[in-house]
Amino acid sequence: MSRRQSLQILKKFIPSITRCSTRSVTYMPRPGDGSTRKVTLIPGDGIGPLVTGAVEQVMDAMHAPIVFEKYDVHGDMKKIPEGVLESIRENKVCIKGGLMTPVGGGVSSLNVHLRKELDLYASLVHCFNVKGIQTRHDNVDIVVIRENSEGEYAGLEHEVVPGVVESLKVITKFCSERIAKYAFEYAYLNNRKKVTAVHKANIMKLADGLFLESCREIAAQYPTIEYNEIIVDNCCMQLVSKPEQFDVMVTPNLYGNLVSNVAAGIAGGTGVMPGGNVGPEHAVFEQGASAGNVGKLELVEQKKANPVALLLSSAMMLRHLQFPSFADRLETAVQHVIEEGKYRTKDLGGNSTTQQVVDAVLANLD
């Protein structure tokens, strides 16, 4: 048989070979992995009910093995109802919309309260270029891992004398080491090449100095992963000028909030960036970047909130629950809708309603 004849025969098999190559190596579940899982659902404030409603519709359409336990929680409540915490403790997993946090006076943040009660010490926001969304920078793929339990968010502030307020920033070796450990473990498990510690140790020499010391000690345990450090103000400048240099970033509490929102804005906007919070026993998934997670009243009235961020966060949740094929189907459908460009909300240059985007995602589920 000639070489030409061999090639002609081989070409007949190429389409089937191509189709097979798109499927990943078979996921072999453990017995019982397909059992229905309960997940606590908190619609929240503002656009929260719209985007969590989108998640409910998609999960139902995919026949995902999930049952939601829905609870009514709002940011102006004095505390999270005990039944909600009991549900999350029992189910281990929660997905939520944004909870409004009053500025200045008023009740304390229920988001912070939730993290403290459940020891959700690590926040993860994935900021990446989404195919079909034009941005100033290409090759952005940043994971911001933020310490969630202390720092400026400890809430330790008081009025010393009238007109003088003292706010304490608390940094501990225990919390710094465990967030650094989580960041390097994430990088190792996800084939990431570099971890960057963000700090202000040139000014806060003791507090941020302890954070850096802890990161260096953990970095020594992962010799195959590159480690570097950057001062937070230079970090922000580098993010807007050359974001592709960053891979995994590990930060204290306040810096992480700022950096993740900047990175999200660079990569395509807060409406498309997924995220979550995780601790030793529980995980809470929500829109990745905090800016805009409650949204403007106009979006609520017009029902034009972007559901993509929370849909992608729910895909993260599905993987966390060991339902990878459902996560793949959801991500593929969302990506197709964005890339096609026919149905987009205002923040992505379109004028579609939340439901129109959801309907398009449903139509693209395979």
Coordinates of C-alpha atoms in Angstrom, one line a residue:
M1 CA 0.0 0.0 0.0
S2 CA 1.4 3.4 -1.0
R3 CA 1.8 6.3 1.4
R4 CA -0.9 8.3 -0.4
Q5 CA -3.4 5.4 -0.1
S6 CA -2.5 5.1 3.6
L7 CA -3.2 8.8 4.1
Q8 CA -6.5 8.6 2.3
I9 CA -7.6 5.8 4.6
L10 CA -6.4 7.6 7.7
K11 CA -8.4 10.8 6.7
K12 CA -11.6 8.7 6.9
F13 CA -10.9 8.2 10.6
I14 CA -9.8 11.7 11.5
P15 CA -13.3 13.1 12.3
S16 CA -14.0 10.4 14.8
I17 CA -10.5 10.7 16.3
T18 CA -11.1 14.4 16.7
R19 CA -14.5 13.9 18.4
C20 CA -12.9 11.4 20.8
S21 CA -10.1 13.8 21.6
T22 CA -12.4 16.4 22.9
R23 CA -13.5 14.2 25.8
S24 CA -11.2 14.2 28.8
V25 CA -10.0 11.0 30.5
T26 CA -13.0 9.4 32.1
Y27 CA -13.9 10.6 35.5
M28 CA -14.3 7.5 37.7
P29 CA -16.6 8.4 40.6
R30 CA -16.6 6.8 44.0
P31 CA -19.7 4.8 44.9
G32 CA -22.3 7.3 46.1
D33 CA -20.7 10.4 44.4
G34 CA -23.9 10.7 42.3
S35 CA -26.1 11.1 45.3
T36 CA -28.2 14.3 45.5
R37 CA -26.5 17.1 47.5
K38 CA -28.2 19.8 49.5
V39 CA -26.9 23.3 48.9
T40 CA -27.8 26.4 50.9
L41 CA -29.0 29.2 48.7
I42 CA -29.1 32.9 49.8
P43 CA -30.5 35.2 47.1
G44 CA -29.4 38.3 48.9
D45 CA -29.9 41.9 48.0
G46 CA -30.2 44.0 44.8
I47 CA -29.4 41.8 41.7
G48 CA -28.9 38.8 44.0
P49 CA -32.4 37.2 43.4
L50 CA -32.0 37.7 39.6
V51 CA -28.6 36.0 39.3
T52 CA -29.3 33.2 41.9
G53 CA -32.5 32.6 40.0
A54 CA -30.4 32.1 36.9
V55 CA -28.4 29.4 38.7
E56 CA -31.5 27.6 39.8
Q57 CA -32.8 27.5 36.3
V58 CA -29.6 26.1 34.8
M59 CA -29.2 23.5 37.5
D60 CA -32.8 22.4 36.9
A61 CA -32.3 22.2 33.2
M62 CA -29.1 20.1 33.5
H63 CA -30.8 17.8 36.1
A64 CA -27.8 18.4 38.3
P65 CA -28.0 16.3 41.5
I66 CA -28.5 19.4 43.7
V67 CA -31.4 20.4 45.9
F68 CA -31.4 24.0 47.1
E69 CA -32.4 25.1 50.6
K70 CA -33.3 28.8 50.2
Y71 CA -33.1 31.4 52.9
D72 CA -34.1 35.0 53.0
V73 CA -31.1 37.1 54.3
H74 CA -30.5 40.8 53.8
G75 CA -27.6 43.1 54.5
D76 CA -29.6 45.3 56.8
M77 CA -30.3 42.5 59.3
K78 CA -28.4 42.7 62.6
K79 CA -27.2 39.2 62.3
I80 CA -27.4 36.1 60.1
P81 CA -30.4 34.0 61.2
E82 CA -29.3 30.9 63.1
G83 CA -31.2 28.6 60.8
V84 CA -29.1 29.8 57.9
L85 CA -25.8 29.0 59.6
E86 CA -27.2 25.6 60.7
S87 CA -28.1 24.8 57.1
I88 CA -24.6 25.7 55.8
R89 CA -22.9 23.8 58.6
E90 CA -25.0 20.7 57.7
N91 CA -24.8 21.0 53.9
K92 CA -21.1 22.2 53.9
V93 CA -21.8 24.2 50.7
C94 CA -23.6 27.5 50.0
I95 CA -24.1 29.8 47.0
K96 CA -25.2 33.4 47.5
G97 CA -26.0 36.7 45.9
G98 CA -24.5 39.9 47.3
L99 CA -25.5 41.2 50.7
M100 CA -25.6 45.0 51.0
T101 CA -23.1 46.4 53.5
P102 CA -24.0 49.8 55.0
V103 CA -21.4 52.5 54.5
G104 CA -20.3 54.2 57.7
G105 CA -22.8 53.7 60.5
G106 CA -25.3 50.9 60.8
V107 CA -25.0 47.2 61.2
S108 CA -21.7 45.4 60.6
S109 CA -21.1 43.4 57.4
L110 CA -23.0 40.1 57.3
N111 CA -20.5 38.9 54.6
V112 CA -17.7 39.3 57.2
H113 CA -19.9 37.7 59.9
L114 CA -20.5 34.7 57.6
R115 CA -16.8 34.2 57.0
K116 CA -16.0 34.4 60.6
E117 CA -18.7 32.0 61.8
L118 CA -17.7 29.4 59.3
D119 CA -14.0 30.0 59.3
L120 CA -14.0 30.7 55.6
Y121 CA -10.4 31.9 55.7
A122 CA -9.6 31.8 52.0
S123 CA -11.2 33.9 49.3
L124 CA -10.5 32.9 45.7
V125 CA -11.2 35.1 42.7
H126 CA -10.3 33.9 39.2
C127 CA -9.7 36.8 36.8
F128 CA -9.2 35.8 33.2
N129 CA -9.8 36.9 29.6
V130 CA -13.1 35.5 28.3
K131 CA -13.0 34.7 24.6
G132 CA -15.4 37.1 22.9
I133 CA -14.9 40.0 25.3
Q134 CA -12.5 42.6 24.0
T135 CA -10.1 44.0 26.6
R136 CA -7.0 46.1 26.6
H137 CA -4.8 43.2 27.7
D138 CA -4.5 39.7 26.5
N139 CA -3.3 36.6 28.3
V140 CA -4.7 37.6 31.6
D141 CA -5.2 34.6 33.9
I142 CA -4.9 35.6 37.5
V143 CA -6.0 33.9 40.7
V144 CA -6.2 36.2 43.7
I145 CA -6.2 34.3 47.0
R146 CA -7.0 36.6 49.9
E147 CA -6.8 36.0 53.6
N148 CA -10.4 36.4 54.8
S149 CA -10.3 36.3 58.6
E150 CA -8.2 39.1 60.0
G151 CA -6.3 42.2 59.0
E152 CA -8.3 45.4 58.7
Y153 CA -11.5 43.4 58.5
A154 CA -11.1 42.2 62.1
G155 CA -13.5 45.0 63.1
L156 CA -11.4 46.1 66.1
E157 CA -12.0 49.8 66.2
H158 CA -13.1 52.3 68.8
E159 CA -13.2 56.0 69.6
V160 CA -10.3 56.8 71.9
V161 CA -11.6 60.3 72.7
P162 CA -14.1 62.4 70.8
G163 CA -12.8 62.9 67.3
V164 CA -10.1 60.3 67.5
V165 CA -10.8 56.7 66.2
E166 CA -8.4 53.8 66.5
S167 CA -8.7 50.9 64.1
L168 CA -6.5 47.9 64.7
K169 CA -4.9 45.7 61.9
V170 CA -4.3 42.2 63.3
I171 CA -1.9 39.8 61.5
T172 CA -1.1 36.4 63.0
K173 CA 1.5 33.8 62.0
F174 CA -1.2 31.1 62.1
C175 CA -3.5 32.8 59.7
S176 CA -0.6 34.0 57.4
E177 CA 0.8 30.5 57.2
R178 CA -2.5 28.8 56.4
I179 CA -3.4 31.3 53.6
A180 CA 0.1 30.9 52.1
K181 CA -0.2 27.1 52.4
Y182 CA -3.6 27.3 50.6
A183 CA -2.1 29.5 47.8
F184 CA 0.8 27.2 47.1
E185 CA -1.4 24.1 47.4
Y186 CA -3.8 25.6 44.9
A187 CA -0.9 26.4 42.5
Y188 CA 0.5 22.9 42.8
L189 CA -2.8 21.2 42.2
N190 CA -3.7 23.5 39.2
N191 CA -0.3 23.4 37.5
R192 CA 0.3 27.0 38.2
K193 CA 3.9 28.2 38.0
K194 CA 4.3 31.3 40.2
V195 CA 2.9 32.7 43.5
T196 CA 3.2 36.4 44.2
A197 CA 2.8 37.7 47.8
V198 CA 1.3 41.3 47.9
H199 CA 2.3 43.4 50.9
K200 CA 3.2 46.8 52.3
A201 CA 6.1 45.7 54.6
N202 CA 8.1 48.7 53.7
I203 CA 5.8 50.7 55.9
M204 CA 4.0 48.1 58.1
K205 CA 7.2 46.3 59.0
L206 CA 5.9 44.1 61.8
A207 CA 2.4 43.2 60.5
D208 CA 3.1 42.7 56.8
G209 CA 6.7 41.6 57.7
L210 CA 5.1 38.7 59.6
F211 CA 2.9 37.9 56.6
L212 CA 5.9 37.8 54.3
E213 CA 8.0 35.7 56.7
S214 CA 5.2 33.2 56.7
C215 CA 4.9 33.2 52.9
R216 CA 8.7 32.6 52.6
E217 CA 8.6 29.7 54.9
I218 CA 5.8 28.0 53.0
A219 CA 7.4 28.8 49.6
A220 CA 10.5 26.9 50.7
Q221 CA 8.3 23.7 50.8
Y222 CA 7.4 24.1 47.1
P223 CA 10.7 24.4 45.3
T224 CA 9.1 23.8 41.8
I225 CA 6.9 26.9 42.1
E226 CA 8.4 30.3 41.6
Y227 CA 7.9 32.8 44.4
N228 CA 8.2 36.5 44.4
E229 CA 6.9 39.6 46.4
I230 CA 5.5 42.9 45.4
I231 CA 4.5 46.1 47.3
V232 CA 0.7 46.6 46.9
D233 CA 0.9 50.1 45.3
N234 CA 3.4 48.9 42.7
C235 CA 1.2 45.8 42.3
C236 CA -1.8 47.9 41.3
M237 CA 0.3 49.8 38.8
Q238 CA 1.7 46.6 37.3
L239 CA -1.8 45.1 37.1
V240 CA -3.0 47.9 34.8
S241 CA 0.2 48.0 32.7
K242 CA 1.3 44.4 32.5
P243 CA -1.2 42.0 34.1
E244 CA 0.0 38.9 32.2
Q245 CA 3.1 38.7 34.5
F246 CA 0.9 37.5 37.4
D247 CA -0.3 34.0 38.0
V248 CA -1.4 33.2 41.6
M249 CA -1.4 36.1 44.1
V250 CA -1.7 35.7 47.8
T251 CA -2.6 38.7 49.9
P252 CA -3.7 39.9 53.3
N253 CA -7.4 40.8 53.7
L254 CA -7.8 44.4 52.5
Y255 CA -5.2 44.3 49.7
G256 CA -6.9 41.2 48.3
N257 CA -10.2 43.0 48.0
L258 CA -8.6 45.9 46.1
V259 CA -6.4 43.7 43.9
S260 CA -9.1 41.3 42.9
N261 CA -11.4 44.1 41.8
V262 CA -8.7 45.8 39.8
A263 CA -7.8 42.4 38.2
A264 CA -11.5 41.7 37.4
G265 CA -11.9 45.1 35.8
I266 CA -8.8 44.5 33.6
A267 CA -9.9 41.0 32.5
G268 CA -13.4 41.8 31.4
G269 CA -15.5 43.2 34.3
T270 CA -16.9 42.0 37.6
G271 CA -19.9 40.6 35.9
V272 CA -18.0 37.6 34.5
M273 CA -15.5 36.8 37.2
P274 CA -16.2 33.7 39.4
G275 CA -15.1 33.2 43.0
G276 CA -15.7 31.6 46.4
N277 CA -14.7 31.4 50.0
V278 CA -13.5 28.2 51.6
G279 CA -12.5 26.9 55.0
P280 CA -11.6 23.6 56.6
E281 CA -15.2 22.3 56.4
H282 CA -17.4 24.8 54.4
A283 CA -17.4 26.6 51.1
V284 CA -19.5 29.6 50.0
F285 CA -19.6 30.5 46.3
E286 CA -20.5 34.0 45.1
Q287 CA -19.6 36.5 42.4
G288 CA -15.8 36.8 42.5
A289 CA -15.2 40.5 42.7
S290 CA -17.2 42.4 45.3
A291 CA -17.7 45.6 43.3
G292 CA -21.2 45.5 41.8
N293 CA -22.3 42.3 43.5
V294 CA -25.4 44.0 44.7
G295 CA -25.8 46.2 41.6
K296 CA -27.7 49.4 40.9
L297 CA -31.4 49.8 41.4
E298 CA -31.7 50.4 37.6
L299 CA -30.5 46.9 36.9
V300 CA -32.9 45.4 39.3
E301 CA -35.9 47.3 37.9
Q302 CA -35.0 46.5 34.3
K303 CA -34.0 42.9 35.2
K304 CA -30.7 43.3 33.2
A305 CA -28.1 42.0 35.7
N306 CA -25.3 39.9 34.3
P307 CA -25.7 36.3 35.5
V308 CA -22.4 35.1 34.1
A309 CA -20.2 35.6 37.2
L310 CA -22.5 33.6 39.4
L311 CA -23.1 30.9 36.8
L312 CA -19.3 30.4 36.5
S313 CA -19.1 30.4 40.3
S314 CA -21.8 27.7 40.4
A315 CA -19.5 25.7 38.0
M316 CA -16.8 26.0 40.6
M317 CA -19.3 24.7 43.1
L318 CA -20.1 21.7 40.9
R319 CA -16.5 20.8 40.7
H320 CA -16.2 21.3 44.5
L321 CA -19.0 18.8 44.9
Q322 CA -17.3 16.4 42.5
F323 CA -19.7 16.8 39.6
P324 CA -17.2 17.7 36.9
S325 CA -19.2 16.9 33.8
F326 CA -22.0 19.2 34.9
A327 CA -19.4 22.0 35.4
D328 CA -17.9 21.4 32.0
R329 CA -21.4 21.6 30.3
L330 CA -22.2 24.8 32.1
E331 CA -18.9 26.5 31.3
T332 CA -19.1 25.4 27.7
A333 CA -22.6 26.8 27.3
V334 CA -21.7 30.1 28.9
Q335 CA -18.6 30.5 26.8
H336 CA -20.5 29.8 23.6
V337 CA -23.1 32.5 24.5
I338 CA -20.4 35.1 25.2
E339 CA -18.4 34.3 22.2
E340 CA -21.5 34.4 19.9
G341 CA -22.2 37.9 21.2
K342 CA -25.9 37.9 20.5
Y343 CA -27.1 38.0 24.1
R344 CA -25.1 40.3 26.4
T345 CA -26.0 42.5 29.3
K346 CA -25.2 46.2 29.3
D347 CA -21.8 45.8 31.1
L348 CA -20.6 43.7 28.1
G349 CA -21.8 46.1 25.5
G350 CA -25.3 44.6 24.9
N351 CA -28.8 45.3 26.1
S352 CA -30.1 41.9 27.0
T353 CA -32.1 41.0 30.1
T354 CA -30.9 38.5 32.6
Q355 CA -33.5 36.1 31.4
Q356 CA -32.5 36.4 27.8
V357 CA -28.9 35.5 28.7
V358 CA -30.1 32.6 30.8
D359 CA -32.4 31.3 28.0
A360 CA -29.4 31.4 25.6
V361 CA -27.3 29.4 28.1
L362 CA -30.0 26.9 28.4
A363 CA -30.3 26.6 24.6
N364 CA -26.6 25.8 24.4
L365 CA -26.4 23.1 27.1
D366 CA -25.4 19.9 25.4

